[in-house]
């Protein structure tokens, strides 16, 4: 499998190959992608996901933010 993200601003697609569905591995992959954007000077304000990942997003959600 894979974790993929498509930025709505600059239309950049990120992809991290995944060989498991363990949450910790997805958190690391998400961190890898977010770090890439942060290093380029971008700030992630919102992450949209499908129902499969909504439960996982509670751990990365900042207080007062929607997912």
PDB file of C-alpha atoms in Angstrom:
ATOM      1  CA  UNK A   1       0.000   0.000   0.000  1.00  0.00           C
ATOM      2  CA  UNK A   2       0.894   3.639   0.168  1.00  0.00           C
ATOM      3  CA  UNK A   3       0.088   6.893   1.895  1.00  0.00           C
ATOM      4  CA  UNK A   4      -0.466   9.669  -0.601  1.00  0.00           C
ATOM      5  CA  UNK A   5      -1.253  13.338  -0.124  1.00  0.00           C
ATOM      6  CA  UNK A   6      -2.129  15.938  -2.716  1.00  0.00           C
ATOM      7  CA  UNK A   7      -1.627  19.558  -1.801  1.00  0.00           C
ATOM      8  CA  UNK A   8      -4.486  21.805  -2.937  1.00  0.00           C
ATOM      9  CA  UNK A   9      -2.293  24.914  -3.129  1.00  0.00           C
ATOM     10  CA  UNK A  10       0.773  23.948  -5.149  1.00  0.00           C
ATOM     11  CA  UNK A  11      -0.677  20.662  -6.525  1.00  0.00           C
ATOM     12  CA  UNK A  12       2.238  18.564  -5.262  1.00  0.00           C
ATOM     13  CA  UNK A  13       1.652  14.847  -4.700  1.00  0.00           C
ATOM     14  CA  UNK A  14       3.513  13.158  -1.856  1.00  0.00           C
ATOM     15  CA  UNK A  15       3.768   9.381  -1.664  1.00  0.00           C
ATOM     16  CA  UNK A  16       5.220   7.128   1.017  1.00  0.00           C
ATOM     17  CA  UNK A  17       5.204   3.354   0.343  1.00  0.00           C
ATOM     18  CA  UNK A  18       3.591   1.395   3.189  1.00  0.00           C
ATOM     19  CA  UNK A  19       3.988  -2.325   3.894  1.00  0.00           C
ATOM     20  CA  UNK A  20       1.682  -2.392   6.938  1.00  0.00           C
ATOM     21  CA  UNK A  21      -1.479  -0.793   8.297  1.00  0.00           C
ATOM     22  CA  UNK A  22      -0.020  -0.146  11.760  1.00  0.00           C
ATOM     23  CA  UNK A  23      -0.975   3.308  12.965  1.00  0.00           C
ATOM     24  CA  UNK A  24       2.543   4.110  14.170  1.00  0.00           C
ATOM     25  CA  UNK A  25       3.888   3.556  10.638  1.00  0.00           C
ATOM     26  CA  UNK A  26       1.242   5.872   9.186  1.00  0.00           C
ATOM     27  CA  UNK A  27       2.072   8.542  11.789  1.00  0.00           C
ATOM     28  CA  UNK A  28       5.739   8.340  10.770  1.00  0.00           C
ATOM     29  CA  UNK A  29       4.824   8.593   7.088  1.00  0.00           C
ATOM     30  CA  UNK A  30       2.543  11.562   7.773  1.00  0.00           C
ATOM     31  CA  UNK A  31       5.327  13.215   9.774  1.00  0.00           C
ATOM     32  CA  UNK A  32       7.730  12.654   6.875  1.00  0.00           C
ATOM     33  CA  UNK A  33       5.347  14.416   4.476  1.00  0.00           C
ATOM     34  CA  UNK A  34       4.546  17.293   6.853  1.00  0.00           C
ATOM     35  CA  UNK A  35       8.267  17.843   7.491  1.00  0.00           C
ATOM     36  CA  UNK A  36       8.821  18.098   3.738  1.00  0.00           C
ATOM     37  CA  UNK A  37       6.276  20.924   3.534  1.00  0.00           C
ATOM     38  CA  UNK A  38       7.585  22.644   6.677  1.00  0.00           C
ATOM     39  CA  UNK A  39      11.146  22.637   5.337  1.00  0.00           C
ATOM     40  CA  UNK A  40       9.856  24.361   2.203  1.00  0.00           C
ATOM     41  CA  UNK A  41       8.221  27.076   4.333  1.00  0.00           C
ATOM     42  CA  UNK A  42       4.613  25.832   4.120  1.00  0.00           C
ATOM     43  CA  UNK A  43       2.291  25.420   7.093  1.00  0.00           C
ATOM     44  CA  UNK A  44      -0.252  22.597   7.055  1.00  0.00           C
ATOM     45  CA  UNK A  45      -3.573  24.043   8.203  1.00  0.00           C
ATOM     46  CA  UNK A  46      -5.958  21.184   7.466  1.00  0.00           C
ATOM     47  CA  UNK A  47      -5.722  17.545   6.489  1.00  0.00           C
ATOM     48  CA  UNK A  48      -8.658  15.861   4.764  1.00  0.00           C
ATOM     49  CA  UNK A  49      -8.879  12.085   4.869  1.00  0.00           C
ATOM     50  CA  UNK A  50     -11.237   9.282   4.004  1.00  0.00           C
ATOM     51  CA  UNK A  51     -13.216   7.405   6.657  1.00  0.00           C
ATOM     52  CA  UNK A  52     -10.555   4.710   6.976  1.00  0.00           C
ATOM     53  CA  UNK A  53      -8.122   7.177   8.579  1.00  0.00           C
ATOM     54  CA  UNK A  54     -10.412   9.521  10.534  1.00  0.00           C
ATOM     55  CA  UNK A  55      -9.923   7.643  13.801  1.00  0.00           C
ATOM     56  CA  UNK A  56      -6.148   7.966  13.484  1.00  0.00           C
ATOM     57  CA  UNK A  57      -6.338  11.709  12.913  1.00  0.00           C
ATOM     58  CA  UNK A  58      -7.483  12.438  16.477  1.00  0.00           C
ATOM     59  CA  UNK A  59      -3.891  11.941  17.699  1.00  0.00           C
ATOM     60  CA  UNK A  60      -2.466  14.498  15.273  1.00  0.00           C
ATOM     61  CA  UNK A  61      -5.256  17.048  15.578  1.00  0.00           C
ATOM     62  CA  UNK A  62      -4.384  20.265  17.354  1.00  0.00           C
ATOM     63  CA  UNK A  63      -6.842  21.568  19.976  1.00  0.00           C
ATOM     64  CA  UNK A  64      -9.466  23.786  18.391  1.00  0.00           C
ATOM     65  CA  UNK A  65      -8.847  22.433  14.868  1.00  0.00           C
ATOM     66  CA  UNK A  66     -11.169  20.440  12.671  1.00  0.00           C
ATOM     67  CA  UNK A  67      -9.972  17.449  10.626  1.00  0.00           C
TER      68      UNK A  67
END
